[in-house]
């Protein structure tokens, strides 16, 4: 039980930090960015939850399979994002050098 409590605590911290990272390039339109990030995460989790829920066959296998597949997908997504990282996505450094920032 203690492990679950610590895990859920860490997930709360992780989600806040990941949302902050997703919002970083959207500072000038923070309200719209927050709405888009929230909507996308909600609709994606809803769609994936429906797929896993519809595969229920009175065993725990669909849930375990869903955990495994989605865990691997999240690891692959994070690795892809790290490989394709853009250091200055909005070109802010060039704007500062030109005096427009």
Coordinates of C-alpha atoms in Angstrom, one line a residue:
X1 CA 0.0 0.0 0.0
X2 CA 2.9 2.4 0.8
X3 CA 4.4 1.7 -2.6
X4 CA 1.1 2.6 -4.3
X5 CA 0.8 5.8 -2.3
X6 CA 4.4 6.8 -3.3
X7 CA 3.7 5.9 -6.9
X8 CA 0.6 8.0 -7.2
X9 CA 2.4 10.9 -5.5
X10 CA 5.2 10.7 -8.0
X11 CA 2.7 10.5 -10.9
X12 CA 1.2 13.7 -9.7
X13 CA 4.6 15.4 -9.7
X14 CA 5.4 13.9 -13.1
X15 CA 2.2 15.1 -14.8
X16 CA 2.7 18.6 -13.6
X17 CA 6.2 18.7 -15.0
X18 CA 5.3 17.1 -18.3
X19 CA 2.5 19.6 -18.8
X20 CA 4.9 22.5 -18.1
X21 CA 7.3 21.1 -20.7
X22 CA 4.5 20.8 -23.2
X23 CA 3.4 24.4 -22.5
X24 CA 7.0 25.8 -22.7
X25 CA 6.9 26.9 -26.3
X26 CA 3.3 28.2 -26.0
X27 CA 4.0 31.0 -23.4
X28 CA 2.5 33.8 -25.6
X29 CA -0.8 31.9 -26.0
X30 CA -0.8 30.1 -22.7
X31 CA -4.6 29.8 -22.4
X32 CA -5.1 28.3 -25.8
X33 CA -2.1 26.1 -25.3
X34 CA -3.4 24.8 -22.0
X35 CA -6.8 24.0 -23.6
X36 CA -5.2 22.2 -26.5
X37 CA -2.8 20.1 -24.3
X38 CA -5.7 19.3 -21.9
X39 CA -8.1 18.3 -24.7
X40 CA -5.6 16.2 -26.5
X41 CA -4.6 14.3 -23.4
X42 CA -8.2 13.7 -22.4
X43 CA -9.3 12.5 -25.8
X44 CA -6.3 10.3 -26.3
X45 CA -6.7 8.7 -22.9
X46 CA -10.5 8.3 -23.6
X47 CA -9.8 6.5 -26.9
X48 CA -7.2 4.2 -25.5
X49 CA -9.3 3.4 -22.4
X50 CA -12.3 2.5 -24.7
X51 CA -10.1 0.1 -26.7
X52 CA -8.7 -1.6 -23.5
X53 CA -12.2 -1.7 -21.9
X54 CA -13.8 -3.3 -25.0
X55 CA -11.2 -6.0 -25.0
X56 CA -12.3 -7.1 -21.5
X57 CA -12.9 -10.9 -21.4
X58 CA -13.4 -11.6 -17.7
X59 CA -9.7 -11.8 -17.1
X60 CA -7.0 -9.3 -16.1
X61 CA -5.0 -9.9 -19.3
X62 CA -6.4 -6.9 -21.3
X63 CA -5.5 -4.6 -18.4
X64 CA -2.0 -6.0 -18.1
X65 CA -1.6 -6.0 -21.9
X66 CA -2.8 -2.4 -22.0
X67 CA -0.3 -1.4 -19.3
X68 CA 2.5 -3.1 -21.1
X69 CA 1.7 -1.7 -24.6
X70 CA 1.0 1.8 -23.4
X71 CA 4.2 1.8 -21.2
X72 CA 6.3 0.8 -24.2
X73 CA 4.5 3.4 -26.3
X74 CA 5.3 6.2 -23.8
X75 CA 8.9 5.1 -23.6
X76 CA 9.2 5.2 -27.4
X77 CA 7.5 8.6 -27.5
X78 CA 9.9 10.1 -25.0
X79 CA 12.9 8.6 -26.8
X80 CA 11.6 10.0 -30.1
X81 CA 11.1 13.4 -28.5
X82 CA 14.6 13.4 -27.1
X83 CA 16.1 12.5 -30.5
X84 CA 14.1 15.2 -32.3
X85 CA 14.6 18.0 -29.7
X86 CA 14.8 21.5 -31.0
X87 CA 17.0 23.7 -28.8
X88 CA 15.2 27.0 -29.6
X89 CA 11.8 26.1 -31.0
X90 CA 10.5 29.7 -31.3
X91 CA 13.8 31.3 -32.4
X92 CA 13.9 33.5 -29.3
X93 CA 17.7 33.8 -29.3
X94 CA 17.8 35.2 -32.8
X95 CA 15.0 37.7 -31.8
X96 CA 17.0 38.8 -28.8
X97 CA 20.2 39.3 -30.9
X98 CA 18.2 41.4 -33.4
X99 CA 16.7 43.5 -30.7
X100 CA 13.1 42.3 -31.2
X101 CA 12.8 40.3 -28.0

